Every structure is written in structure tokens, then in C-alpha cells.
């Protein structure tokens, strides 16, 4: 975010049909989506994307990521079947 990796952020990829995939970013802002406990990845196709990070996970409600990337997100991603998809997101706190 703002040019630096966002560690510990929650990412959700929600396809138009089917179950969502989830990830938690590492210290470098990288992530690997999980469809479920046994399946890595996401359903191929278009996804709505939400990214959030609580200021204090013990006290939910103070999101460090602006609403335009989570509750009011317009982020999207296209997951291609058979590809090693790498989909980065450039987040800014400024409008």
C-alpha cells in the first residue's frame, strides 16, 4: 500500500458463481489463494476482489485499507485456468 508491501492483509476472490478463495499476505505482500483447506487456487474466470487489514485484529472495525478496496470495492481480477496467475494490486490511501 502506497508503494510498500502490505503484510497480514486478507484477500478474498469472489467469482460470479461458486465459492470464494481466500489468502493472507506475507511480509512481502505476496499471497497464495486457497479455495478450501485442501485446494490451492481459485475458480477460473472473473472475480470481485476485496482486500482488508484490521488495525488490531482483537478489535475488529478499524480497517487500515480504504473502503474502496473492501466494503465498497471495485477491484476485479481474471483468473486463467492452467496459468500460474500472478495478480498484484497497487493500493493507495490517497484518492
Short mmCIF file of N, CA and C in Angstrom, two decimals:
data_model
loop_
_atom_site.label_atom_id
_atom_site.label_comp_id
_atom_site.label_asym_id
_atom_site.label_seq_id
_atom_site.Cartn_x
_atom_site.Cartn_y
_atom_site.Cartn_z
N UNK A 1 0.85 -1.16 0.00
CA UNK A 1 0.00 0.00 0.00
C UNK A 1 0.90 1.23 0.00
N UNK A 2 0.55 2.19 -0.85
CA UNK A 2 1.36 3.40 -1.01
C UNK A 2 2.81 3.06 -1.35
N UNK A 3 3.01 2.02 -2.17
CA UNK A 3 4.34 1.65 -2.64
C UNK A 3 5.08 0.66 -1.77
N UNK A 4 4.50 0.27 -0.63
CA UNK A 4 5.14 -0.71 0.26
C UNK A 4 4.28 -1.97 0.36
N UNK A 5 4.91 -3.13 0.62
CA UNK A 5 4.13 -4.36 0.78
C UNK A 5 3.18 -4.24 1.97
N UNK A 6 2.01 -4.82 1.83
CA UNK A 6 1.01 -4.82 2.90
C UNK A 6 0.96 -6.23 3.50
N UNK A 7 1.68 -6.42 4.59
CA UNK A 7 1.73 -7.73 5.25
C UNK A 7 0.49 -7.93 6.10
N UNK A 8 0.03 -9.18 6.16
CA UNK A 8 -1.09 -9.54 7.03
C UNK A 8 -2.44 -9.06 6.56
N UNK A 9 -2.58 -8.80 5.27
CA UNK A 9 -3.87 -8.37 4.72
C UNK A 9 -4.68 -9.58 4.28
N UNK A 10 -5.97 -9.50 4.44
CA UNK A 10 -6.89 -10.55 3.99
C UNK A 10 -7.35 -10.23 2.57
N UNK A 11 -7.30 -11.22 1.69
CA UNK A 11 -7.73 -11.05 0.31
C UNK A 11 -8.82 -12.09 0.03
N UNK A 12 -9.90 -11.64 -0.59
CA UNK A 12 -10.99 -12.52 -0.98
C UNK A 12 -11.23 -12.36 -2.47
N UNK A 13 -11.23 -13.47 -3.20
CA UNK A 13 -11.60 -13.50 -4.62
C UNK A 13 -12.96 -14.18 -4.70
N UNK A 14 -13.98 -13.45 -5.12
CA UNK A 14 -15.35 -13.99 -5.21
C UNK A 14 -15.75 -14.09 -6.68
N UNK A 15 -15.90 -15.33 -7.21
CA UNK A 15 -16.33 -15.47 -8.60
C UNK A 15 -17.82 -15.16 -8.73
N UNK A 16 -18.27 -15.00 -9.97
CA UNK A 16 -19.69 -14.73 -10.20
C UNK A 16 -20.54 -15.92 -9.76
N UNK A 17 -20.01 -17.12 -9.92
CA UNK A 17 -20.69 -18.33 -9.47
C UNK A 17 -19.68 -19.23 -8.78
N UNK A 18 -20.05 -19.83 -7.66
CA UNK A 18 -19.17 -20.74 -6.96
C UNK A 18 -18.58 -20.10 -5.72
N UNK A 19 -17.75 -20.86 -5.06
CA UNK A 19 -17.17 -20.43 -3.79
C UNK A 19 -16.00 -19.48 -3.94
N UNK A 20 -15.81 -18.68 -2.92
CA UNK A 20 -14.71 -17.71 -2.88
C UNK A 20 -13.40 -18.39 -2.51
N UNK A 21 -12.30 -17.72 -2.84
CA UNK A 21 -10.97 -18.13 -2.42
C UNK A 21 -10.41 -17.04 -1.51
N UNK A 22 -9.56 -17.45 -0.57
CA UNK A 22 -9.05 -16.54 0.44
C UNK A 22 -7.54 -16.63 0.53
N UNK A 23 -6.91 -15.54 1.01
CA UNK A 23 -5.47 -15.55 1.24
C UNK A 23 -5.12 -14.53 2.31
N UNK A 24 -3.95 -14.71 2.90
CA UNK A 24 -3.36 -13.77 3.82
C UNK A 24 -2.00 -13.40 3.25
N UNK A 25 -1.71 -12.10 3.12
CA UNK A 25 -0.43 -11.69 2.53
C UNK A 25 0.72 -11.95 3.49
N UNK A 26 1.88 -12.29 2.91
CA UNK A 26 3.09 -12.49 3.72
C UNK A 26 3.78 -11.15 3.95
N UNK A 27 4.97 -11.19 4.54
CA UNK A 27 5.70 -9.96 4.86
C UNK A 27 6.04 -9.12 3.64
N UNK A 28 6.11 -9.76 2.46
CA UNK A 28 6.42 -9.06 1.22
C UNK A 28 5.17 -8.68 0.43
N UNK A 29 3.99 -8.91 1.00
CA UNK A 29 2.74 -8.57 0.32
C UNK A 29 2.30 -9.62 -0.68
N UNK A 30 3.00 -10.76 -0.74
CA UNK A 30 2.63 -11.84 -1.65
C UNK A 30 1.52 -12.68 -1.02
N UNK A 31 0.77 -13.36 -1.87
CA UNK A 31 -0.31 -14.21 -1.36
C UNK A 31 -0.50 -15.43 -2.25
N UNK A 32 -1.07 -16.48 -1.66
CA UNK A 32 -1.43 -17.69 -2.39
C UNK A 32 -2.87 -18.03 -2.00
N UNK A 33 -3.76 -17.97 -2.97
CA UNK A 33 -5.18 -18.21 -2.70
C UNK A 33 -5.45 -19.67 -2.35
N UNK A 34 -6.38 -19.86 -1.43
CA UNK A 34 -6.87 -21.18 -1.06
C UNK A 34 -8.36 -21.23 -1.33
N UNK A 35 -8.78 -22.25 -2.08
CA UNK A 35 -10.20 -22.45 -2.36
C UNK A 35 -10.87 -23.11 -1.16
N UNK A 36 -10.16 -24.06 -0.58
CA UNK A 36 -10.58 -24.69 0.68
C UNK A 36 -9.33 -25.24 1.34
N UNK A 37 -9.48 -25.95 2.44
CA UNK A 37 -8.33 -26.43 3.20
C UNK A 37 -7.41 -27.34 2.39
N UNK A 38 -7.95 -27.98 1.35
CA UNK A 38 -7.17 -28.93 0.56
C UNK A 38 -6.86 -28.48 -0.86
N UNK A 39 -7.35 -27.31 -1.27
CA UNK A 39 -7.22 -26.89 -2.67
C UNK A 39 -6.65 -25.48 -2.76
N UNK A 40 -5.50 -25.37 -3.44
CA UNK A 40 -4.88 -24.07 -3.69
C UNK A 40 -5.45 -23.50 -4.97
N UNK A 41 -5.69 -22.18 -5.00
CA UNK A 41 -6.12 -21.51 -6.22
C UNK A 41 -7.53 -20.95 -6.13
N UNK A 42 -8.08 -20.66 -7.29
CA UNK A 42 -9.41 -20.06 -7.40
C UNK A 42 -10.09 -20.59 -8.64
N UNK A 43 -11.40 -20.50 -8.67
CA UNK A 43 -12.18 -20.89 -9.83
C UNK A 43 -11.78 -19.99 -11.00
N UNK A 44 -11.50 -20.53 -12.18
CA UNK A 44 -11.17 -19.69 -13.34
C UNK A 44 -12.33 -18.75 -13.69
N UNK A 45 -11.98 -17.57 -14.16
CA UNK A 45 -12.97 -16.59 -14.59
C UNK A 45 -12.83 -15.27 -13.85
N UNK A 46 -13.86 -14.44 -14.02
CA UNK A 46 -13.87 -13.10 -13.42
C UNK A 46 -14.19 -13.18 -11.93
N UNK A 47 -13.51 -12.35 -11.15
CA UNK A 47 -13.70 -12.31 -9.70
C UNK A 47 -13.81 -10.86 -9.23
N UNK A 48 -14.68 -10.64 -8.26
CA UNK A 48 -14.65 -9.41 -7.48
C UNK A 48 -13.62 -9.64 -6.38
N UNK A 49 -12.84 -8.62 -6.05
CA UNK A 49 -11.76 -8.77 -5.08
C UNK A 49 -11.94 -7.77 -3.95
N UNK A 50 -11.73 -8.25 -2.72
CA UNK A 50 -11.77 -7.39 -1.54
C UNK A 50 -10.48 -7.61 -0.76
N UNK A 51 -9.89 -6.49 -0.31
CA UNK A 51 -8.65 -6.55 0.47
C UNK A 51 -8.86 -5.73 1.74
N UNK A 52 -8.52 -6.33 2.87
CA UNK A 52 -8.69 -5.62 4.15
C UNK A 52 -7.58 -6.00 5.12
N UNK A 53 -7.37 -5.14 6.10
CA UNK A 53 -6.43 -5.42 7.17
C UNK A 53 -6.89 -4.64 8.39
N UNK A 54 -7.19 -5.36 9.43
CA UNK A 54 -7.62 -4.73 10.68
C UNK A 54 -6.41 -4.12 11.39
N UNK A 55 -6.60 -2.91 11.91
CA UNK A 55 -5.54 -2.26 12.67
C UNK A 55 -5.16 -3.12 13.87
N UNK A 56 -6.18 -3.64 14.55
CA UNK A 56 -5.98 -4.53 15.68
C UNK A 56 -6.96 -5.68 15.54
N UNK A 57 -6.50 -6.87 15.14
CA UNK A 57 -7.42 -7.99 14.91
C UNK A 57 -8.27 -8.34 16.14
N UNK A 58 -7.80 -7.96 17.33
CA UNK A 58 -8.56 -8.22 18.56
C UNK A 58 -9.76 -7.29 18.68
N UNK A 59 -9.71 -6.16 17.96
CA UNK A 59 -10.81 -5.18 17.98
C UNK A 59 -11.22 -4.87 16.55
N UNK A 60 -12.05 -5.73 15.92
CA UNK A 60 -12.45 -5.51 14.53
C UNK A 60 -13.15 -4.16 14.34
N UNK A 61 -13.04 -3.66 13.12
CA UNK A 61 -13.74 -2.43 12.78
C UNK A 61 -12.83 -1.28 12.40
N UNK A 62 -11.55 -1.41 12.63
CA UNK A 62 -10.60 -0.36 12.26
C UNK A 62 -9.74 -0.85 11.11
N UNK A 63 -10.30 -0.79 9.91
CA UNK A 63 -9.61 -1.28 8.72
C UNK A 63 -8.57 -0.28 8.25
N UNK A 64 -7.34 -0.74 8.05
CA UNK A 64 -6.26 0.12 7.55
C UNK A 64 -6.36 0.36 6.06
N UNK A 65 -7.12 -0.49 5.36
CA UNK A 65 -7.26 -0.39 3.91
C UNK A 65 -8.53 0.43 3.61
N UNK A 66 -8.43 1.43 2.73
CA UNK A 66 -9.61 2.24 2.41
C UNK A 66 -10.80 1.41 1.92
N UNK A 67 -12.03 1.84 2.21
CA UNK A 67 -13.24 1.11 1.81
C UNK A 67 -13.33 0.80 0.32
N UNK A 68 -12.69 1.60 -0.53
CA UNK A 68 -12.79 1.35 -1.98
C UNK A 68 -12.10 0.06 -2.39
N UNK A 69 -11.36 -0.57 -1.45
CA UNK A 69 -10.71 -1.85 -1.73
C UNK A 69 -11.36 -3.01 -0.99
N UNK A 70 -12.36 -2.73 -0.13
CA UNK A 70 -13.01 -3.81 0.59
C UNK A 70 -14.53 -3.66 0.58
N UNK A 71 -15.13 -3.01 1.55
CA UNK A 71 -16.60 -2.91 1.62
C UNK A 71 -17.22 -2.29 0.37
N UNK A 72 -16.52 -1.35 -0.25
CA UNK A 72 -17.02 -0.67 -1.45
C UNK A 72 -16.13 -0.99 -2.66
N UNK A 73 -15.52 -2.15 -2.65
CA UNK A 73 -14.50 -2.50 -3.64
C UNK A 73 -15.04 -2.54 -5.07
N UNK A 74 -14.22 -2.00 -5.96
CA UNK A 74 -14.46 -2.15 -7.40
C UNK A 74 -13.30 -2.93 -8.03
N UNK A 75 -12.44 -3.52 -7.18
CA UNK A 75 -11.33 -4.33 -7.68
C UNK A 75 -11.85 -5.59 -8.35
N UNK A 76 -11.22 -5.96 -9.44
CA UNK A 76 -11.57 -7.20 -10.14
C UNK A 76 -10.30 -7.91 -10.56
N UNK A 77 -10.43 -9.19 -10.86
CA UNK A 77 -9.31 -9.98 -11.35
C UNK A 77 -9.85 -11.08 -12.25
N UNK A 78 -9.06 -11.44 -13.25
CA UNK A 78 -9.40 -12.54 -14.15
C UNK A 78 -8.43 -13.68 -13.86
N UNK A 79 -8.97 -14.79 -13.38
CA UNK A 79 -8.15 -15.97 -13.09
C UNK A 79 -8.21 -16.89 -14.31
N UNK A 80 -7.04 -17.22 -14.85
CA UNK A 80 -6.97 -18.07 -16.04
C UNK A 80 -6.63 -19.50 -15.64
N UNK A 81 -7.36 -20.44 -16.20
CA UNK A 81 -7.14 -21.87 -15.92
C UNK A 81 -5.78 -22.30 -16.42
N UNK A 82 -5.07 -23.09 -15.62
CA UNK A 82 -3.80 -23.66 -16.04
C UNK A 82 -2.63 -22.71 -15.98
N UNK A 83 -2.85 -21.43 -15.67
CA UNK A 83 -1.76 -20.47 -15.59
C UNK A 83 -1.28 -20.33 -14.15
N UNK A 84 -0.04 -19.94 -13.98
CA UNK A 84 0.46 -19.54 -12.67
C UNK A 84 0.10 -18.06 -12.54
N UNK A 85 -1.14 -17.79 -12.20
CA UNK A 85 -1.63 -16.42 -12.13
C UNK A 85 -0.89 -15.61 -11.07
N UNK A 86 -0.39 -14.46 -11.46
CA UNK A 86 0.19 -13.51 -10.53
C UNK A 86 -0.56 -12.21 -10.72
N UNK A 87 -1.37 -11.85 -9.73
CA UNK A 87 -2.23 -10.68 -9.86
C UNK A 87 -1.90 -9.72 -8.72
N UNK A 88 -1.06 -8.70 -9.01
CA UNK A 88 -0.72 -7.71 -7.99
C UNK A 88 -1.78 -6.61 -7.93
N UNK A 89 -1.87 -5.98 -6.78
CA UNK A 89 -2.80 -4.86 -6.60
C UNK A 89 -2.01 -3.69 -6.03
N UNK A 90 -2.12 -2.54 -6.67
CA UNK A 90 -1.47 -1.32 -6.20
C UNK A 90 -2.49 -0.52 -5.41
N UNK A 91 -2.40 -0.54 -4.09
CA UNK A 91 -3.34 0.16 -3.23
C UNK A 91 -2.75 1.48 -2.76
N UNK A 92 -3.60 2.50 -2.69
CA UNK A 92 -3.16 3.79 -2.17
C UNK A 92 -4.16 4.28 -1.13
N UNK A 93 -3.66 5.01 -0.16
CA UNK A 93 -4.54 5.59 0.84
C UNK A 93 -5.08 6.93 0.35
N UNK A 94 -4.46 7.49 -0.69
CA UNK A 94 -4.93 8.76 -1.27
C UNK A 94 -5.92 8.47 -2.38
N UNK A 95 -6.87 9.33 -2.58
CA UNK A 95 -7.86 9.14 -3.65
C UNK A 95 -7.34 9.56 -4.97
#
